[in-house]
Coordinates of C-alpha atoms and ligand atoms in Angstrom, one line a residue:
Chain A
M895 CA 0.0 0.0 0.0
P896 CA 1.3 3.5 -0.8
E897 CA 2.0 6.2 1.7
P898 CA -1.1 7.4 3.5
L899 CA -3.0 10.2 1.7
R900 CA -1.9 13.3 3.6
I901 CA -4.8 15.7 4.2
P902 CA -4.4 19.3 5.4
A903 CA -5.8 19.9 8.9
D904 CA -8.7 22.1 7.6
A905 CA -9.9 19.3 5.3
W906 CA -9.6 16.5 7.8
R907 CA -13.1 16.7 9.2
D908 CA -14.8 16.9 5.8
H909 CA -12.8 14.0 4.5
L910 CA -13.7 11.7 7.4
A911 CA -17.3 12.8 7.5
H912 CA -17.7 12.0 3.8
D913 CA -18.4 8.3 4.5
P914 CA -18.9 7.8 8.3
D915 CA -19.5 4.1 7.9
A916 CA -16.0 3.6 6.5
F917 CA -14.3 4.8 9.7
A918 CA -12.3 1.9 11.2
G919 CA -10.1 3.7 13.8
L920 CA -7.5 6.4 14.1
F921 CA -4.2 6.6 15.9
A922 CA -1.1 8.8 16.4
A923 CA 2.2 8.1 14.6
A924 CA 5.4 9.8 13.6
G925 CA 5.1 11.2 10.1
P926 CA 7.8 10.8 7.4
D927 CA 9.8 13.7 8.9
G928 CA 9.3 12.5 12.5
A929 CA 6.7 15.1 13.3
P930 CA 3.5 13.7 14.9
E931 CA 0.5 13.0 12.7
V932 CA -2.8 11.3 13.1
R933 CA -3.8 8.4 10.8
A934 CA -7.2 7.0 10.2
V935 CA -8.2 3.7 8.5
L936 CA -11.1 3.9 6.1
V937 CA -12.8 0.7 5.0
G938 CA -15.1 1.4 2.1
D939 CA -15.0 -0.2 -1.4
A940 CA -11.2 0.0 -0.9
V941 CA -9.1 0.1 2.3
R942 CA -7.2 3.4 2.7
I943 CA -5.0 5.1 5.3
V944 CA -5.4 8.8 5.5
A945 CA -3.3 11.1 7.7
T946 CA -3.2 14.7 8.9
P947 CA -0.4 16.6 10.6
A948 CA -0.6 17.5 14.3
V949 CA 0.0 21.2 13.9
D950 CA 1.5 22.4 17.2
G951 CA 0.4 19.1 18.5
V952 CA -3.3 19.7 17.7
V953 CA -5.6 17.9 15.2
P954 CA -9.3 18.8 14.7
S955 CA -11.5 16.3 16.5
V956 CA -14.0 14.2 14.6
V957 CA -15.7 12.9 17.6
D958 CA -18.9 14.9 17.0
L959 CA -19.1 13.5 13.5
L960 CA -17.9 10.0 14.3
P961 CA -18.7 9.0 17.9
A962 CA -16.8 5.8 17.1
A963 CA -13.6 7.8 17.3
D964 CA -14.0 8.7 21.0
W965 CA -11.7 6.2 22.5
D966 CA -9.2 6.4 19.7
E967 CA -8.7 10.2 20.2
R968 CA -8.5 9.8 24.0
E969 CA -5.9 7.1 23.6
A970 CA -3.8 9.2 21.2
T971 CA -3.9 12.1 23.7
D972 CA -2.8 9.9 26.6
L973 CA -0.1 7.9 24.8
Y974 CA 1.2 10.3 22.2
G975 CA 0.3 13.7 23.6
V976 CA -1.7 14.7 20.5
R977 CA -4.6 17.1 21.4
F978 CA -7.9 17.1 19.6
A979 CA -9.5 20.5 19.1
G980 CA -13.2 20.2 19.9
H981 CA -12.8 17.0 22.0
E982 CA -12.9 18.8 25.4
P983 CA -12.6 18.3 28.2
H984 CA -10.1 15.5 27.6
R985 CA -11.0 12.5 29.8
A986 CA -8.1 10.3 30.5
L987 CA -8.5 6.8 29.1
V988 CA -5.2 4.9 29.2
H989 CA -3.7 7.1 31.9
H990 CA -5.1 6.7 35.4
P991 CA -5.0 10.0 37.2
D992 CA -6.1 10.0 40.9
D993 CA -8.4 12.9 40.5
R994 CA -11.8 11.6 39.4
A995 CA -12.6 14.9 37.6
L996 CA -9.8 14.1 35.1
W997 CA -11.3 10.9 33.8
A998 CA -14.9 10.5 34.8
T999 CA -18.0 12.2 33.5
P1000 CA -19.7 14.5 36.1
V1001 CA -23.2 13.3 36.8
E1002 CA -25.1 15.4 39.3
G1003 CA -28.6 15.5 40.6
R1004 CA -30.9 14.6 43.5
D1005 CA -30.3 11.0 44.7
V1006 CA -27.5 10.4 42.2
H1007 CA -24.7 8.3 43.8
R1008 CA -21.8 6.4 42.5
V1009 CA -20.9 2.7 42.6
P1010 CA -17.3 1.9 41.9
V1011 CA -16.5 -1.7 40.9
G1012 CA -13.1 -3.3 40.3
P1013 CA -10.4 -3.4 39.0
I1014 CA -10.4 -6.8 40.8
H1015 CA -13.7 -8.6 40.5
A1016 CA -15.4 -11.4 42.4
G1017 CA -14.9 -14.2 39.9
I1018 CA -12.1 -15.2 37.6
I1019 CA -12.4 -12.2 35.4
E1020 CA -10.0 -9.8 33.8
S1021 CA -9.1 -6.6 35.6
G1022 CA -11.0 -3.4 34.8
H1023 CA -12.8 -0.7 36.7
F1024 CA -16.4 0.5 36.2
L1025 CA -17.8 3.7 37.8
F1026 CA -21.6 3.5 37.8
H1027 CA -23.6 6.6 38.3
V1028 CA -27.0 5.5 39.5
V1029 CA -30.3 6.5 41.0
G1030 CA -31.6 3.5 42.9
E1031 CA -31.1 0.6 40.5
R1032 CA -31.3 2.8 37.4
V1033 CA -27.9 3.3 35.7
L1034 CA -27.6 6.8 34.4
H1035 CA -24.0 6.5 33.1
V1036 CA -21.0 4.3 33.3
D1037 CA -17.4 5.3 33.0
A1038 CA -15.4 2.2 32.0
R1039 CA -11.8 2.7 33.2
L1040 CA -9.9 0.0 31.4
F1041 CA -6.2 -0.3 30.5
H1042 CA -5.3 -1.7 33.9
K1043 CA -3.6 -4.4 31.8
H1044 CA -1.8 -2.0 29.5
R1045 CA 1.5 -3.6 28.7
G1046 CA 2.6 -1.1 26.0
L1047 CA 2.6 -4.0 23.5
E1048 CA 2.5 -1.8 20.3
R1049 CA 5.6 0.2 21.5
A1050 CA 7.2 -3.1 22.6
A1051 CA 6.7 -4.5 19.1
E1052 CA 8.0 -1.4 17.3
G1053 CA 11.6 -1.4 16.2
R1054 CA 11.6 -5.2 15.8
S1055 CA 11.5 -7.3 12.7
P1056 CA 8.0 -8.4 11.6
D1057 CA 8.6 -11.9 13.0
A1058 CA 9.6 -10.6 16.4
A1059 CA 6.8 -8.1 16.5
L1060 CA 4.3 -10.9 15.8
R1061 CA 5.7 -12.8 18.8
V1062 CA 5.0 -9.7 21.0
L1063 CA 1.5 -9.1 19.7
S1064 CA 0.6 -12.8 19.7
R1065 CA 0.5 -12.5 23.5
A1066 CA -1.9 -9.6 23.5
C1067 CA -5.0 -11.7 23.9
A1068 CA -5.6 -15.5 24.2
G1069 CA -9.2 -15.2 23.1
C1070 CA -8.3 -13.5 19.8
A1071 CA -4.7 -14.9 19.4
V1072 CA -5.4 -16.3 15.9
T1073 CA -7.4 -13.3 14.6
N1074 CA -4.8 -10.8 15.9
A1075 CA -2.0 -12.8 14.3
V1076 CA -3.8 -13.1 11.0
A1077 CA -4.6 -9.4 11.0
F1078 CA -1.0 -8.5 11.7
C1079 CA 0.4 -10.9 9.1
A1080 CA -2.1 -9.6 6.5
A1081 CA -1.0 -6.0 7.3
V1082 CA 2.7 -6.9 6.9
E1083 CA 2.0 -8.8 3.7
D1084 CA 0.0 -5.8 2.4
A1085 CA 2.8 -3.5 3.2
E1086 CA 5.4 -5.8 1.5
G1087 CA 3.2 -6.4 -1.5
R1088 CA 3.1 -10.2 -0.8
A1089 CA 0.1 -12.5 -1.1
P1090 CA -0.5 -15.8 0.8
D1091 CA -1.2 -18.8 -1.5
E1092 CA -4.5 -20.7 -1.3
A1093 CA -3.2 -23.2 1.2
V1094 CA -2.2 -20.4 3.6
R1095 CA -5.6 -18.7 3.2
R1096 CA -7.4 -22.0 3.9
Y1097 CA -5.2 -22.8 6.9
R1098 CA -5.6 -19.3 8.5
T1099 CA -9.4 -19.4 7.8
L1100 CA -9.7 -22.7 9.5
L1101 CA -7.9 -21.5 12.6
I1102 CA -9.9 -18.3 12.8
E1103 CA -13.2 -20.3 12.6
L1104 CA -12.0 -22.8 15.3
E1105 CA -11.1 -19.8 17.5
R1106 CA -14.6 -18.5 16.9
I1107 CA -16.1 -21.8 17.8
W1108 CA -14.4 -22.2 21.2
N1109 CA -15.0 -18.5 22.0
H1110 CA -18.7 -18.6 21.2
L1111 CA -19.1 -21.8 23.3
N1112 CA -17.3 -20.0 26.1
D1113 CA -19.5 -16.9 25.7
V1114 CA -22.8 -18.9 25.9
A1115 CA -21.4 -20.6 29.1
Q1116 CA -20.6 -17.1 30.5
I1117 CA -24.1 -15.8 29.7
C1118 CA -25.6 -18.8 31.5
A1119 CA -23.2 -17.9 34.4
G1120 CA -24.5 -14.4 34.3
V1121 CA -28.0 -15.6 35.2
G1122 CA -26.8 -18.2 37.6
L1123 CA -27.8 -21.1 35.4
T1124 CA -25.1 -23.6 36.3
P1125 CA -26.2 -26.6 34.2
G1126 CA -26.0 -24.4 31.1
T1127 CA -22.6 -23.0 32.1
M1128 CA -21.2 -26.5 32.7
A1129 CA -22.6 -27.9 29.5
F1130 CA -21.1 -25.2 27.4
A1131 CA -17.8 -25.2 29.4
E1132 CA -17.5 -28.9 28.5
L1133 CA -18.2 -28.2 24.8
K1134 CA -15.6 -25.4 24.9
E1135 CA -13.1 -27.8 26.4
R1136 CA -13.7 -30.3 23.6
A1137 CA -13.3 -27.5 21.0
Q1138 CA -10.0 -26.5 22.5
R1139 CA -8.8 -30.1 22.3
V1140 CA -9.5 -30.0 18.6
C1141 CA -7.4 -26.9 18.4
A1142 CA -4.6 -28.6 20.3
A1143 CA -4.7 -31.7 18.2
L1144 CA -4.3 -29.6 15.0
T1145 CA -1.9 -27.0 16.1
G1146 CA -0.3 -28.3 19.3
H1147 CA -1.7 -25.5 21.5
R1148 CA -5.1 -25.1 23.1
F1149 CA -5.3 -21.5 22.1
M1150 CA -3.4 -22.0 18.9
F1151 CA -0.6 -19.7 20.1
D1152 CA 2.1 -19.2 17.4
A1153 CA 0.3 -21.3 14.9
V1154 CA -0.1 -18.3 12.5
T1155 CA 3.3 -17.2 11.1
L1156 CA 4.5 -14.9 8.3
A1157 CA 6.2 -18.0 6.8
G1158 CA 2.9 -19.6 5.7
A1159 CA 1.2 -22.8 6.7
P1160 CA 2.9 -26.0 8.1
A1161 CA 2.5 -29.4 6.5
D1162 CA -1.0 -31.0 6.4
P1163 CA -1.6 -32.9 9.6
G1164 CA -2.8 -35.8 7.5
E1165 CA -6.2 -37.1 6.5
A1166 CA -6.9 -39.1 9.6
A1167 CA -6.2 -36.1 11.9
R1168 CA -8.5 -33.9 9.7
R1169 CA -11.2 -36.6 9.7
D1170 CA -11.1 -36.8 13.5
A1171 CA -11.2 -33.1 13.9
A1172 CA -14.1 -32.8 11.4
A1173 CA -16.1 -35.5 13.3
E1174 CA -15.5 -33.8 16.6
V1175 CA -16.5 -30.4 15.3
T1176 CA -19.7 -31.9 13.8
D1177 CA -20.5 -33.5 17.1
I1178 CA -19.8 -30.4 19.1
A1179 CA -22.0 -28.3 16.8
A1180 CA -24.8 -30.9 17.1
E1181 CA -24.6 -31.0 20.8
A1182 CA -24.4 -27.3 21.1
A1183 CA -27.6 -27.0 19.1
A1184 CA -29.4 -29.6 21.2
T1185 CA -28.3 -27.9 24.4
A1186 CA -29.3 -24.6 23.1
R1187 CA -32.8 -26.0 22.5
Q1188 CA -32.9 -27.1 26.1
L1189 CA -31.9 -23.6 27.2
L1190 CA -34.6 -22.0 25.0
F1191 CA -37.3 -23.7 27.2
D1192 CA -35.7 -22.4 30.3
T1193 CA -38.0 -19.6 31.4
S1194 CA -35.5 -18.1 34.0
L1195 CA -33.0 -17.7 31.2
R1196 CA -35.5 -16.2 28.8
D1197 CA -36.9 -13.8 31.4
R1198 CA -33.5 -12.5 32.2
T1199 CA -32.1 -12.2 28.7
T1200 CA -35.1 -10.7 26.9
G1201 CA -35.1 -6.9 27.0
P1202 CA -32.0 -5.6 28.9
G1203 CA -29.0 -3.9 27.4
V1204 CA -30.5 -2.9 24.0
V1205 CA -28.1 -1.5 21.4
D1206 CA -30.3 -0.9 18.4
A1207 CA -29.2 -0.7 14.7
P1208 CA -28.9 3.2 14.5
T1209 CA -26.9 3.3 17.8
A1210 CA -24.7 0.4 16.7
R1211 CA -24.0 2.0 13.4
S1212 CA -23.1 5.4 14.9
L1213 CA -20.9 3.9 17.6
G1214 CA -19.1 1.7 15.0
V1215 CA -20.2 -1.6 16.7
V1216 CA -18.9 -4.7 15.1
G1217 CA -19.3 -8.5 15.2
P1218 CA -22.1 -10.5 16.9
A1219 CA -23.2 -7.3 18.7
A1220 CA -23.8 -5.5 15.4
R1221 CA -25.5 -8.5 13.8
A1222 CA -27.7 -8.9 17.0
A1223 CA -28.9 -5.4 16.2
G1224 CA -29.8 -6.4 12.7
L1225 CA -26.7 -5.0 10.8
A1226 CA -25.5 -7.4 8.2
A1227 CA -21.9 -6.3 8.9
D1228 CA -19.2 -9.0 8.8
S1229 CA -15.7 -8.4 7.5
R1230 CA -15.6 -12.0 6.2
T1231 CA -17.6 -10.9 3.2
A1232 CA -14.6 -9.0 1.9
A1233 CA -11.8 -11.1 3.2
T1234 CA -10.0 -11.9 -0.1
H1235 CA -6.8 -12.8 1.8
L1236 CA -8.7 -15.6 3.6
W1237 CA -11.0 -18.3 2.3
Y1238 CA -14.7 -17.5 2.4
P1239 CA -16.4 -18.4 -0.9
E1240 CA -20.0 -17.4 -1.0
F1241 CA -20.0 -16.0 2.5
A1242 CA -23.1 -14.2 3.8
P1243 CA -23.4 -12.8 7.3
A1244 CA -25.6 -14.8 9.6
L1245 CA -28.2 -12.8 11.6
P1246 CA -30.1 -14.1 14.7
P1247 CA -33.8 -14.7 14.2
T1248 CA -34.9 -11.8 16.4
P1249 CA -32.2 -9.1 16.1
H1250 CA -33.6 -6.8 18.7
G1251 CA -30.1 -5.8 20.0
D1252 CA -30.8 -7.1 23.6
V1253 CA -29.0 -9.8 25.6
S1254 CA -31.2 -12.5 24.0
A1255 CA -30.3 -11.4 20.5
R1256 CA -26.6 -11.5 21.3
L1257 CA -27.0 -15.0 22.7
E1258 CA -28.9 -16.1 19.6
A1259 CA -26.2 -14.6 17.4
R1260 CA -23.7 -16.9 19.0
W1261 CA -25.9 -20.0 18.2
V1262 CA -26.4 -19.0 14.6
E1263 CA -22.7 -18.3 14.1
L1264 CA -21.6 -21.5 15.8
N1265 CA -23.4 -23.5 13.1
Q1266 CA -22.0 -21.3 10.4
S1267 CA -18.4 -21.6 11.7
A1268 CA -18.7 -25.3 12.1
A1269 CA -19.8 -25.7 8.5
I1270 CA -16.9 -23.6 7.3
A1271 CA -14.4 -25.6 9.4
M1272 CA -15.8 -28.9 8.2
A1273 CA -15.6 -27.9 4.6
L1274 CA -12.0 -26.8 5.1
L1275 CA -11.1 -30.0 7.0
G1276 CA -12.2 -32.0 4.0
E1277 CA -9.1 -31.1 2.0
P1278 CA -5.4 -30.8 2.8
I1279 CA -4.7 -27.6 4.8
G1280 CA -1.0 -27.2 4.1
P1281 CA 1.8 -26.7 3.4
G1282 CA 1.5 -23.2 2.1
A1283 CA 3.7 -20.2 1.5
V1284 CA 3.4 -16.4 1.2
H1285 CA 4.6 -15.4 -2.2
A1286 CA 7.3 -12.8 -2.3
A1287 CA 6.8 -9.8 -4.5
D1288 CA 8.6 -6.6 -4.0
E1289 CA 9.6 -7.1 -0.3
G1290 CA 10.2 -3.8 1.3
D1291 CA 8.9 -0.9 3.2
G1292 CA 5.5 0.6 3.2
H1293 CA 2.2 0.8 4.9
G1294 CA -0.3 -2.1 5.2
V1295 CA -3.7 -2.8 6.7
G1296 CA -4.9 -6.3 7.7
I1297 CA -8.5 -7.1 8.6
A1298 CA -9.9 -10.2 10.2
E1299 CA -13.2 -11.0 11.9
S1300 CA -12.5 -12.0 15.5
P1301 CA -15.2 -13.7 17.7
R1302 CA -16.0 -10.2 18.8
G1303 CA -15.9 -8.5 15.5
R1304 CA -13.7 -6.7 12.9
T1305 CA -10.1 -6.4 14.0
V1306 CA -8.0 -3.9 12.1
C1307 CA -4.2 -4.0 12.2
T1308 CA -2.2 -1.2 10.6
V1309 CA 1.5 -1.6 10.1
E1310 CA 4.3 0.7 8.8
L1311 CA 7.5 -1.0 7.9
A1312 CA 10.8 0.9 7.5
A1313 CA 14.2 -0.6 6.8
G1314 CA 12.9 -4.1 7.4
A1315 CA 11.5 -3.3 10.9
V1316 CA 8.1 -2.4 12.2
R1317 CA 8.1 1.4 12.6
R1318 CA 4.5 1.7 13.8
V1319 CA 1.9 -1.0 14.5
H1320 CA -1.7 -0.3 15.7
L1321 CA -4.1 -3.0 16.6
R1322 CA -7.8 -2.1 16.9
T1323 CA -9.7 -5.2 17.9
G1324 CA -13.4 -6.0 17.8
S1325 CA -13.5 -5.5 21.6
Y1326 CA -12.0 -2.0 21.2
A1327 CA -14.7 -1.0 18.8
N1328 CA -17.4 -2.4 21.1
W1329 CA -16.6 -1.3 24.6
P1330 CA -18.3 2.1 24.3
A1331 CA -21.5 0.2 23.4
V1332 CA -21.3 -1.9 26.6
A1333 CA -21.2 1.3 28.6
L1334 CA -24.2 2.6 26.7
A1335 CA -26.1 -0.8 27.0
A1336 CA -25.5 -0.7 30.8
T1337 CA -27.7 2.4 30.9
R1338 CA -30.5 0.4 29.3
A1339 CA -30.6 -2.1 32.2
I1340 CA -30.8 -2.0 35.9
L1341 CA -27.5 -2.2 37.9
P1342 CA -27.9 -5.8 38.9
D1343 CA -28.2 -6.8 35.2
F1344 CA -24.8 -5.2 34.3
P1345 CA -22.8 -8.5 34.7
L1346 CA -25.3 -10.2 32.3
V1347 CA -25.3 -7.3 29.8
N1348 CA -21.5 -7.3 30.0
K1349 CA -21.2 -11.0 29.4
S1350 CA -23.6 -10.8 26.5
F1351 CA -20.8 -8.8 24.7
E1352 CA -18.1 -10.8 26.4
L1353 CA -15.4 -8.4 25.3
C1354 CA -11.7 -8.8 26.0
Y1355 CA -9.9 -6.4 28.2
A1356 CA -6.5 -7.9 27.2
C1357 CA -6.4 -6.9 23.6
V1358 CA -8.1 -3.5 24.3
D1359 CA -5.5 -2.6 26.9
R1360 CA -2.6 -4.1 24.9
Chain B
M890 CA -33.1 -29.0 31.9
Y891 CA -33.5 -32.7 32.9
V892 CA -31.7 -33.7 29.7
L893 CA -28.9 -31.2 30.4
L894 CA -28.3 -32.5 33.9
T895 CA -28.4 -36.2 32.7
N896 CA -25.9 -35.4 30.0
L897 CA -23.6 -33.8 32.5
A898 CA -23.9 -36.7 34.9
R899 CA -23.1 -39.1 32.1
M900 CA -20.1 -37.1 31.0
R901 CA -18.8 -37.0 34.6
R902 CA -19.2 -40.8 34.9
R903 CA -17.4 -41.3 31.6
I904 CA -14.3 -39.3 32.4
G905 CA -14.1 -41.0 35.9
L906 CA -12.3 -38.4 38.0
T907 CA -10.6 -39.7 41.1
R908 CA -11.6 -38.2 44.6
Q909 CA -9.3 -37.1 47.4
P910 CA -9.5 -37.0 51.1
P911 CA -11.3 -33.7 52.1
A912 CA -9.2 -30.6 52.5
S913 CA -9.9 -26.9 52.0
C914 CA -8.0 -24.1 50.5
A915 CA -9.5 -20.7 49.4
I916 CA -8.0 -19.0 46.4
R917 CA -8.3 -15.4 45.4
H918 CA -7.3 -14.8 41.8
V919 CA -5.8 -11.4 40.7
D920 CA -5.2 -10.6 37.0
A921 CA -2.2 -8.3 36.9
G922 CA -2.1 -7.9 33.1
S923 CA -2.6 -11.4 31.6
C924 CA -3.6 -12.2 28.1
N925 CA -6.6 -13.9 29.6
G926 CA -5.2 -17.4 28.6
C927 CA -4.3 -18.2 32.2
E928 CA -7.8 -17.2 33.3
H929 CA -9.4 -19.4 30.7
E930 CA -7.4 -22.3 31.9
L931 CA -8.1 -21.5 35.6
I932 CA -11.8 -21.4 34.8
A933 CA -11.5 -24.7 33.0
A934 CA -9.7 -26.2 36.0
G935 CA -12.7 -25.4 38.0
G936 CA -15.1 -26.7 35.3
P937 CA -16.6 -30.2 34.9
R938 CA -13.6 -31.8 33.2
Y939 CA -11.0 -31.1 35.9
D940 CA -13.1 -30.1 38.9
L941 CA -10.6 -28.3 41.1
A942 CA -13.2 -28.5 43.9
R943 CA -12.5 -32.2 44.4
Y944 CA -9.2 -31.3 46.0
G945 CA -10.8 -28.8 48.3
F946 CA -9.8 -25.7 46.2
A947 CA -12.4 -23.0 46.0
I948 CA -12.2 -19.6 44.3
T949 CA -13.3 -17.0 46.8
A950 CA -14.8 -13.6 46.0
S951 CA -12.7 -11.7 48.5
P952 CA -9.0 -11.7 49.5
R953 CA -10.2 -11.3 53.1
H954 CA -10.8 -15.0 53.5
A955 CA -8.3 -16.4 51.0
D956 CA -5.4 -18.7 51.8
V957 CA -3.7 -18.2 48.5
L958 CA -3.3 -15.2 46.2
L959 CA -3.1 -16.6 42.7
V960 CA -1.6 -14.0 40.4
T961 CA -1.5 -13.9 36.6
G962 CA 0.1 -11.4 34.2
P963 CA 3.4 -9.5 34.1
I964 CA 2.3 -7.1 36.9
T965 CA 1.4 -4.0 35.0
T966 CA 2.1 -0.7 36.7
R967 CA -1.6 0.0 36.9
M968 CA -2.3 -3.3 38.7
L969 CA 0.5 -2.9 41.2
E970 CA -1.5 -1.0 43.8
P971 CA -4.7 -3.1 43.6
L972 CA -2.5 -6.3 43.8
R973 CA -0.7 -5.0 46.9
R974 CA -4.0 -4.0 48.5
A975 CA -5.4 -7.5 47.9
Y976 CA -2.4 -9.0 49.5
A977 CA -2.6 -6.6 52.4
S978 CA -6.2 -7.6 53.1
M979 CA -5.5 -11.3 53.4
P980 CA -5.3 -13.0 56.8
E981 CA -2.1 -14.7 57.9
P982 CA -0.8 -17.2 57.1
R983 CA -1.1 -16.3 53.5
L984 CA 0.5 -17.7 50.4
V985 CA 1.2 -16.3 46.9
A986 CA 1.2 -18.3 43.8
A987 CA 2.3 -17.2 40.3
L988 CA 0.2 -18.6 37.6
G989 CA 1.8 -18.8 34.1
D990 CA 5.1 -17.6 32.6
C991 CA 4.1 -13.9 32.8
P992 CA 4.4 -13.4 36.5
L993 CA 7.5 -15.5 36.5
G994 CA 9.2 -13.1 34.1
G995 CA 8.6 -14.9 30.8
G996 CA 5.4 -15.0 28.7
V997 CA 4.6 -11.7 27.2
T998 CA 7.3 -9.2 26.1
A999 CA 5.9 -6.0 27.6
H1000 CA 7.2 -2.4 27.3
P1001 CA 9.6 -2.0 30.3
H1002 CA 7.9 1.2 31.4
E1003 CA 4.5 -0.4 31.8
V1004 CA 5.3 -3.4 34.0
A1005 CA 6.6 -3.7 37.6
G1006 CA 7.0 -7.4 37.5
P1007 CA 8.0 -10.2 37.8
L1008 CA 5.9 -11.1 40.8
D1009 CA 9.0 -11.9 42.8
A1010 CA 9.9 -8.2 42.7
V1011 CA 6.7 -7.3 44.3
L1012 CA 5.5 -10.0 46.7
P1013 CA 7.1 -13.2 48.2
V1014 CA 6.2 -16.1 45.9
D1015 CA 5.5 -19.5 47.4
I1016 CA 4.2 -21.5 44.5
R1017 CA 5.3 -21.2 40.8
I1018 CA 3.2 -22.6 38.0
P1019 CA 5.0 -22.2 34.7
G1020 CA 3.3 -22.5 31.3
C1021 CA 1.9 -20.3 28.6
P1022 CA -0.7 -21.0 29.8
P1023 CA -0.3 -24.0 32.1
S1024 CA -3.0 -26.6 31.2
P1025 CA -6.0 -27.0 33.6
D1026 CA -4.7 -30.3 35.0
R1027 CA -1.2 -28.9 35.4
I1028 CA -2.7 -26.0 37.5
A1029 CA -4.5 -28.4 39.8
E1030 CA -1.3 -30.6 40.1
A1031 CA 1.0 -27.7 40.7
L1032 CA -1.2 -26.2 43.4
R1033 CA -1.3 -29.5 45.2
E1034 CA 2.4 -30.2 44.9
G1035 CA 3.2 -26.6 45.9
L1036 CA 1.1 -26.8 49.0
A1037 CA 2.4 -30.3 49.9
G1038 CA 6.0 -29.0 49.7
L1039 CA 5.4 -26.3 52.3
P1040 CA 6.2 -26.7 56.0
R1041 CA 3.2 -27.8 58.0
E1042 CA 2.5 -24.5 59.7
R1043 CA 2.3 -22.6 56.4
R1044 CA -0.3 -24.9 54.8
P1045 CA -3.9 -23.8 55.0
W1046 CA -5.0 -27.1 56.6
Ligands
LIG1955 S1 1.6 -16.9 30.7 FE1 1.0 -17.0 28.5 S2 -1.2 -17.5 28.6 FE2 -0.6 -16.8 30.7 S3 -1.1 -14.6 30.7 FE3 1.0 -14.8 30.1 S4 1.0 -14.8 27.8 FE4 -1.1 -15.3 28.5

């Protein structure tokens, strides 16, 4: 991909507002002369990177035009010191100042009080802090204070070779390990002008779908846990375990760590191994469907999941919601439809039967997608899945964007290579895109329902915090 | 629901887990910057396949009645204070276990400015459970071995 299209500051807002749906994240970087600039990724008919200089450290904010840019701009301010004119007051996102006024939204009024929760939670859950502003049980607003797990992984990866950078980023998140690795590899290959052969595309697609299968099984288990329905939790935990064993049998690792590389795809595991894996995936999908039917008749689950935490289609669109959460709102958005670097012939997004955008719709979305992913995985397992290579073209420097659909939605990785090393890498995962929607959904439920609403999205903290 | 419970009971009979003499050990988990892999395996260890509870291990909601603080992640600067506070609120005698390569100094390659770990640099570590992540059965085994290797007066039972 060529250099980003550089846009003067006074045209920045108009340029990004032209097609709001194309916005796929923005971030700060050092421009060609080392001066700070802000880059945005636009995914329309084509994928483009556009940039504007930070004049005296300031860039015009687009947050009023594109609410989806809220966290991106706040992160760029905290980590790179770029200010966004019009995005005031700046509320810290990655930084954690002691003074609440510097990061939380003031919510005042009669009987308003605050309920702080976390960063350490009661169960085995990732660390993150939520400040609920409530009246009685009604949630007026939530400030999600994440980034407790910030490890500076992008900066740790920069300056390294693409292979070494991949090793750093591959530990960003276990739940999205494959997707993140595929997005990064696709970005590097895009920058270098290389293309994976068919075997590599099939291999990576298979791993992404297996990752989605174990994640979705996990998410259904978690939603059952959110309503205290232990038999459902245990049944789906067992199915997740079986799915992870398939992953381990095919790649040697239960989370498929380090299975995706820039080199391509390893040798085919053999027909017997593929047949066993396909049989197990078929069985898991059948049992998940049967168990789901059992759960459908469970009135306590239906009562709790129907209604709370609605994110409807217009809201989802303006907040840039992706993945199952977007499809549960009725948006037919799925980056797999355009994933030419992967293997999705005749792919169409699967929508749940009642896409009302509530907890129940997000639960149904998982069931529908489980079947779809199992079908894709079984088709891929029917033929050899390796070895494969990534064809060299004009290896060299440049910019690249890699996109892959994680279990939580579209993940966009942007890479800049210079002198054979990663100069800048930015990873905007499906979870990153969706967290603001969780905070909004919380205001459409009572406080005791927050854990359930949260689990219906089941977003990662790890790959958001990075 | 009946079918669900019957299926689970059948699965449990089929995998034939062994039982142990009763013991009790309350564990408080703190995520200090993990990739969530160690959490997934810890949850699995408590699930129907591995059943951590059969050894007397229970995950407690509060550090105030925990015997063991089980820490994951490379100890990010932002989790240092909450981690210290969790440790401070535990009753004596208290134990600290490092779950995964990250708190042991391996695992993730973080930016040096953003981490305060390894866990050794922050708290006294009694039990080490290497792996990226350690498998659920390995977690159960390592906890049991680690506790068995401690002097009598430091064990929670
Ligand atoms: S040890 Fe490995 S699996 Fe565990 S948190 Fe660290 S990187 Fe993740």
